Coordinates of C-alpha atoms and ligand atoms in Angstrom, one line a residue:
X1 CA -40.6 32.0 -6.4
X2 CA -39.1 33.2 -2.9
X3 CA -41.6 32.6 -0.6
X4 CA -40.9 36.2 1.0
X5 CA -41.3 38.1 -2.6
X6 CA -44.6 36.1 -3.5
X7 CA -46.3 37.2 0.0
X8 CA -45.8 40.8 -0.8
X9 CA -46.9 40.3 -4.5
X10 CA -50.5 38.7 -3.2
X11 CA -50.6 41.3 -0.3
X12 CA -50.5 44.3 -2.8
X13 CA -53.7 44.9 -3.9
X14 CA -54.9 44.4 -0.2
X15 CA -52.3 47.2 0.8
X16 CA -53.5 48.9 -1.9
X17 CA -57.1 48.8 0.0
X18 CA -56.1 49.8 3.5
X19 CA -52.7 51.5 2.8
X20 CA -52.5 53.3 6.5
X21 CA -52.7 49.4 8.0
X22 CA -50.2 48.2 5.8
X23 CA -47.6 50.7 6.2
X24 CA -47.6 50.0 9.7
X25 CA -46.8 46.2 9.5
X26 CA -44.5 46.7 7.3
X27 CA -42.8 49.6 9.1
X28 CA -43.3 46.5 12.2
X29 CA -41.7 43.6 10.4
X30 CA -38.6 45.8 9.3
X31 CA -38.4 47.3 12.9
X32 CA -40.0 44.5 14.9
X33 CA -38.4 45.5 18.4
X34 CA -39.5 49.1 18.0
X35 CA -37.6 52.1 19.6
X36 CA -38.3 51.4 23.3
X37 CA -38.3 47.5 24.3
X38 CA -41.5 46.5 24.8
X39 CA -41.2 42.3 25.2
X40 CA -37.7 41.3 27.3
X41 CA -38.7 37.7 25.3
X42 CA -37.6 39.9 21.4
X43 CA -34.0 40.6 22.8
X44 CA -33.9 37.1 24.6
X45 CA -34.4 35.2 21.1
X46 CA -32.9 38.2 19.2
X47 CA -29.6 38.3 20.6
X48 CA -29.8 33.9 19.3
X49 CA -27.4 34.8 16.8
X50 CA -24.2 32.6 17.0
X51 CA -23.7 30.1 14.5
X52 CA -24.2 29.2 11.1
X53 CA -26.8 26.6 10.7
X54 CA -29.8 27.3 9.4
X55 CA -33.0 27.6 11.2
X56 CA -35.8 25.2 10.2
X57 CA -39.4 24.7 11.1
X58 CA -39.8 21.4 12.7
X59 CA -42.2 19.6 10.5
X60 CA -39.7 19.7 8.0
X61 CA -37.0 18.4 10.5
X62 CA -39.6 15.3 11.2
X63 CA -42.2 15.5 8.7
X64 CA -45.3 14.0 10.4
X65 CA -44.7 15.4 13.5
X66 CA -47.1 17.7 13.3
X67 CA -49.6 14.8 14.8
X68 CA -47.2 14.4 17.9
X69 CA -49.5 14.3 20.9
X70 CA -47.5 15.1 24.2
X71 CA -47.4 14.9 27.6
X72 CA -45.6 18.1 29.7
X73 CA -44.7 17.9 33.8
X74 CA -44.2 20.4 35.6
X75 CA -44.6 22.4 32.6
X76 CA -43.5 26.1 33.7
X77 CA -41.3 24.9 36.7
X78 CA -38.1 25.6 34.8
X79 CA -35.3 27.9 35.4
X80 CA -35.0 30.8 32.4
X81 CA -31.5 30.6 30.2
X82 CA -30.8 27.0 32.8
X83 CA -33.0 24.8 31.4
X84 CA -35.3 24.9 28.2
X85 CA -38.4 27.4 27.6
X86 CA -41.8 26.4 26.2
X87 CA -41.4 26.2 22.9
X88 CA -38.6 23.9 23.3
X89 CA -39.8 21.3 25.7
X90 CA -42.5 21.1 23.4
X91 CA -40.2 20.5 20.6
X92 CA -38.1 18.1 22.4
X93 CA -41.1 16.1 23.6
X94 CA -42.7 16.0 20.3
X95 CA -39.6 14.6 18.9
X96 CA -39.1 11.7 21.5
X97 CA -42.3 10.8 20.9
X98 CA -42.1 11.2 17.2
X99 CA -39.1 8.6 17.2
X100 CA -40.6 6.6 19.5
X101 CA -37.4 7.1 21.6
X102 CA -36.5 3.8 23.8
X103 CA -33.6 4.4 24.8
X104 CA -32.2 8.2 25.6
X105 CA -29.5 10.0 27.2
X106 CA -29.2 13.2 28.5
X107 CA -25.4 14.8 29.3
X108 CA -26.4 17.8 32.6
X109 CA -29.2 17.1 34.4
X110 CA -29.9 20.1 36.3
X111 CA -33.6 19.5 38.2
X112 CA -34.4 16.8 36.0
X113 CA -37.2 18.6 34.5
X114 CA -36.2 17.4 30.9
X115 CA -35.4 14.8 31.7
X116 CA -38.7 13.9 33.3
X117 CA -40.6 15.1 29.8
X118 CA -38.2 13.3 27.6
X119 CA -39.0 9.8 29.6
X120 CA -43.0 11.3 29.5
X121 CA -42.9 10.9 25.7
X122 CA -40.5 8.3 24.5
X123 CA -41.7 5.0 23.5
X124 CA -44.0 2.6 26.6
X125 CA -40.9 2.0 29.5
X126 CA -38.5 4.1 27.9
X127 CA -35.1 4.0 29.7
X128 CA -33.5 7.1 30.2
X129 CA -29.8 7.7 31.2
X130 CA -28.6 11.1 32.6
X131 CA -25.8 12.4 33.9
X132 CA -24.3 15.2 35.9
X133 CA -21.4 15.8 38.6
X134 CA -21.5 14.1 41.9
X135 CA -23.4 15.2 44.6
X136 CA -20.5 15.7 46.8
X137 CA -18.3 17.3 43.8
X138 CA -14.9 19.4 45.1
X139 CA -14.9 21.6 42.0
X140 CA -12.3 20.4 40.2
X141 CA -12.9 19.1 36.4
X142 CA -11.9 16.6 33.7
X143 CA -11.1 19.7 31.2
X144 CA -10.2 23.6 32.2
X145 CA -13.2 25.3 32.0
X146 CA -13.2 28.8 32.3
X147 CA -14.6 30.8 35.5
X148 CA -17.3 32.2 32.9
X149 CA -18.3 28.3 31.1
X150 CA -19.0 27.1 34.8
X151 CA -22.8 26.5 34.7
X152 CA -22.4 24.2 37.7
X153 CA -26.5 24.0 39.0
X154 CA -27.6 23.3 43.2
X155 CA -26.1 20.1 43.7
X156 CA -28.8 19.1 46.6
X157 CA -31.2 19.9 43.5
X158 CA -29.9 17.8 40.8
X159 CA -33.1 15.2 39.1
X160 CA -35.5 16.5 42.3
X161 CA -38.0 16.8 39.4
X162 CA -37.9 13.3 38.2
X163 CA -37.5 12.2 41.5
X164 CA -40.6 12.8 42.6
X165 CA -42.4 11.2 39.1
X166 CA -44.3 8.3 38.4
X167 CA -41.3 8.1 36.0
X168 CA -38.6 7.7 38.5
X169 CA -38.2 4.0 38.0
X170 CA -37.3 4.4 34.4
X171 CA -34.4 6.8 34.7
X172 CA -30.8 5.8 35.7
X173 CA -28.9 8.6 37.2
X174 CA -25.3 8.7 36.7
X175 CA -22.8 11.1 38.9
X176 CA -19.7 12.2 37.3
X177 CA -17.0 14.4 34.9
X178 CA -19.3 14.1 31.6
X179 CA -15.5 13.7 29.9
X180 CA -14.4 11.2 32.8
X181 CA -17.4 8.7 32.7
X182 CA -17.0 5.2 30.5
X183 CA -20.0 5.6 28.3
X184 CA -19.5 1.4 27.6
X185 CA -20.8 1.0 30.9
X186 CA -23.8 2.9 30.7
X187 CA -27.2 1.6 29.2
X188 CA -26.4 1.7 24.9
X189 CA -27.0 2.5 22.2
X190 CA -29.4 5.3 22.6
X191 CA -31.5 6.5 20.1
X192 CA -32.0 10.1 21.2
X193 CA -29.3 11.9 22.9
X194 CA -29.8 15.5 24.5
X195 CA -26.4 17.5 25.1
X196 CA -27.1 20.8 27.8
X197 CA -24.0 19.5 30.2
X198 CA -21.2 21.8 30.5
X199 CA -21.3 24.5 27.7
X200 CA -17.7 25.1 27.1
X201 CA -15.9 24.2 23.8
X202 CA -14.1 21.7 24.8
X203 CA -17.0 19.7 26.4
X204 CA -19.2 20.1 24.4
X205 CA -17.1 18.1 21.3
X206 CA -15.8 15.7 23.9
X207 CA -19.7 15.1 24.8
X208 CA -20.7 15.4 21.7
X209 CA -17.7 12.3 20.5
X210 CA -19.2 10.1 23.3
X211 CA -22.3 10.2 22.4
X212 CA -22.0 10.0 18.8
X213 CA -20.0 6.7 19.5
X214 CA -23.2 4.9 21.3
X215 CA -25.8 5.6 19.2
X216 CA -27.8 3.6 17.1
X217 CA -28.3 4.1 13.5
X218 CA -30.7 6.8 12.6
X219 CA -30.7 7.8 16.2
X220 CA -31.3 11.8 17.3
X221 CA -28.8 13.9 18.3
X222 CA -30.3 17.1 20.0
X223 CA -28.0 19.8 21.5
X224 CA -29.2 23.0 23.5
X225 CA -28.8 26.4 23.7
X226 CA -26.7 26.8 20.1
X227 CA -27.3 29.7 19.0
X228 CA -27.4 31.7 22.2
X229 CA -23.9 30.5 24.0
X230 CA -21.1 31.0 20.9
X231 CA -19.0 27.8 22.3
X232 CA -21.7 25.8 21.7
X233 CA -22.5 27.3 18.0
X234 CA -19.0 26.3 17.2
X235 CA -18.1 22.9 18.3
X236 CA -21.8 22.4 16.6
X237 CA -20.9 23.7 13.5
X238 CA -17.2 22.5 13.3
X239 CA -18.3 18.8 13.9
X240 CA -21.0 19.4 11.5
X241 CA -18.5 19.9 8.6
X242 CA -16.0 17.4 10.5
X243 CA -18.5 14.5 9.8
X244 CA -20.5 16.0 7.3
X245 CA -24.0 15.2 9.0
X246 CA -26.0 18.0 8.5
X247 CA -28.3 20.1 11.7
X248 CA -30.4 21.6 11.8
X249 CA -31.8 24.4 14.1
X250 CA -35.4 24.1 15.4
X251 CA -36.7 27.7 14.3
X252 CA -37.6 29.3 17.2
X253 CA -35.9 27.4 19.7
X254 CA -31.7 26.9 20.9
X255 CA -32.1 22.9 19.8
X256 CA -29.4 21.7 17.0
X257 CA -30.5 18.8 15.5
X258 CA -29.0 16.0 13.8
X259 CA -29.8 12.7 12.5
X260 CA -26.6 9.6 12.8
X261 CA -26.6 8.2 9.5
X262 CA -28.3 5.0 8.8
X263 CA -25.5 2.1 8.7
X264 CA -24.0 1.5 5.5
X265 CA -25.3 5.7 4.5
X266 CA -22.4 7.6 2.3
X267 CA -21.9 10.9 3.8
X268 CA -20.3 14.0 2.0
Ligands
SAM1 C1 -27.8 23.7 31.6 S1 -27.8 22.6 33.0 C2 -28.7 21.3 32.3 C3 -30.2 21.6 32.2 C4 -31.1 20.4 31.9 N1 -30.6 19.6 30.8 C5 -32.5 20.8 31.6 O1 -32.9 20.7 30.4 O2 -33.2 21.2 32.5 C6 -26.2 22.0 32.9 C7 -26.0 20.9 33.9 O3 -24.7 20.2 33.5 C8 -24.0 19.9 34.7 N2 -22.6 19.9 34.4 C9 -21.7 20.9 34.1 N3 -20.5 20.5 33.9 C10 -20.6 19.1 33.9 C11 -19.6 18.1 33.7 N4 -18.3 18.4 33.4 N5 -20.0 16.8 33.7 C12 -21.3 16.5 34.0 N6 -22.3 17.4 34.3 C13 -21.9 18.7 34.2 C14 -24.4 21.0 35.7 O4 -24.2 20.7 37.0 C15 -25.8 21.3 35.3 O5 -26.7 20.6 36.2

């Protein structure tokens, strides 16, 4: 039965019992936002509605990651709607350590905070590879990005967080146009790859193509802020259907997920 209509069912004689109580949940879950806002953090997820995948708890994504045990730096010294929130750095760790991730790449890498935690929780001497724009960058890039796509972070800032680990030694940092750089050159195939570079269209299927062609069979593609940012949601979608790998959207959270087939796998 739908999970939704059997809930009620067993809640009805309980209603039944305390009917005041349970008109006012109810009256809750159909209204959950209420007249006046009460919680900033509603509308924030609320207005996640781009896109067409479907939302999915993560233990279904990974089943067995529910015993995930994780490490998290710097935990609340990240930059609202720039980099990730709680609930998904606790995602994304619990996934690179469910995978036992060894190799990982990460297209933007703002302060580095993610990419500090992915490195935490990968597999013992997990190498990491993450890029963003040079330090010295003039502004110009490889693909027209609208005034409004250009999410450009402080370039004195960029991996300040990792920097300053005891994981520094395991993370290459590469400077460049994320649809310039020779991805033969840089340390694959990865088995996890995390896309939050530039969010425009365009990018994000070029970075999206690049990575793709460096990873290793079964390997995790993760993309942020789908969901929330509508160029994102479509290039997601459309390469979706284009390869016919399935995502997946960590309920809760802006991360697309999506597994690269296993060699010889038929896909739709
Ligand atoms: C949303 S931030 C990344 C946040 C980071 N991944 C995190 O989780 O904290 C996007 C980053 O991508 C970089 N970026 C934007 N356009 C880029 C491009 N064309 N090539 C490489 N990096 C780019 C920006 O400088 C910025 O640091």
């Amino acid at each position: 039965m739908y999970p939704n209509i059997r809930k009620v069912l067993v809640n009805i004689p309980r209603a039944l019992k305390d009917p005041r109580r349970a008109a006012s949940l109810a009256w809750r879950r159909m209204f959950p936002f209420g007249i006046k806002p009460r919680d900033p953090e509603a509308y924030r997820i609320g207005s996640w509605s781009f896109g067409a995948a479907p939302r999915v708890d993560l233990r279904d994504i990974f089943p067995g990651i529910e015993s995930a045990d994780i490490k998290v730096f710097r935990s609340y010294d990240r930059k609202r709607d720039l980099s990730l929130d709680a609930q998904e750095v606790l995602a994304i760790c619990a996934i690179a350590s469910h995978v036992k991730a060894q190799s990982m790449i990460e297209v933007g890498t703002s302060d580095g905070n993610t990419t500090l935690n992915l490195v935490a929780n990968g597999a013992d001497n997990a190498r990491m590879t993450t890029l963003d724009l040079p330090e010295d960058w003039s502004g110009g890039f490889e693909i027209h990005v609208p005034e409004m796509m250009n999410n450009i972070t402080d370039r004195a800032r960029v991996g300040i967080q990792y920097r300053t680990s005891p994981y520094a030694g395991q993370v290459t940092q590469v400077f460049g146009d994320s649809a310039k750089l020779d991805y033969a050159k840089l340390a694959s195939p990865f088995d996890l790859a995390f896309i939050d570079g530039c969010h425009f269209y365009d990018y994000v299927k070029v970075d999206t193509a690049n990575c793709l062609a460096h990873m290793k069979p079964g390997g995790v593609l993760i993309w942020h802020d789908y969901g929330m940012i509508e160029d994102v949601s479509r290039a997601v979608d459309e390469w979706s259907q284009a390869t016919g790998i399935p995502i997946s959207i960590v309920a809760g959270t802006r991360l697309a997920i999506a597994r690269v087939p296993e060699a010889g796998a038929k896909l739709s």
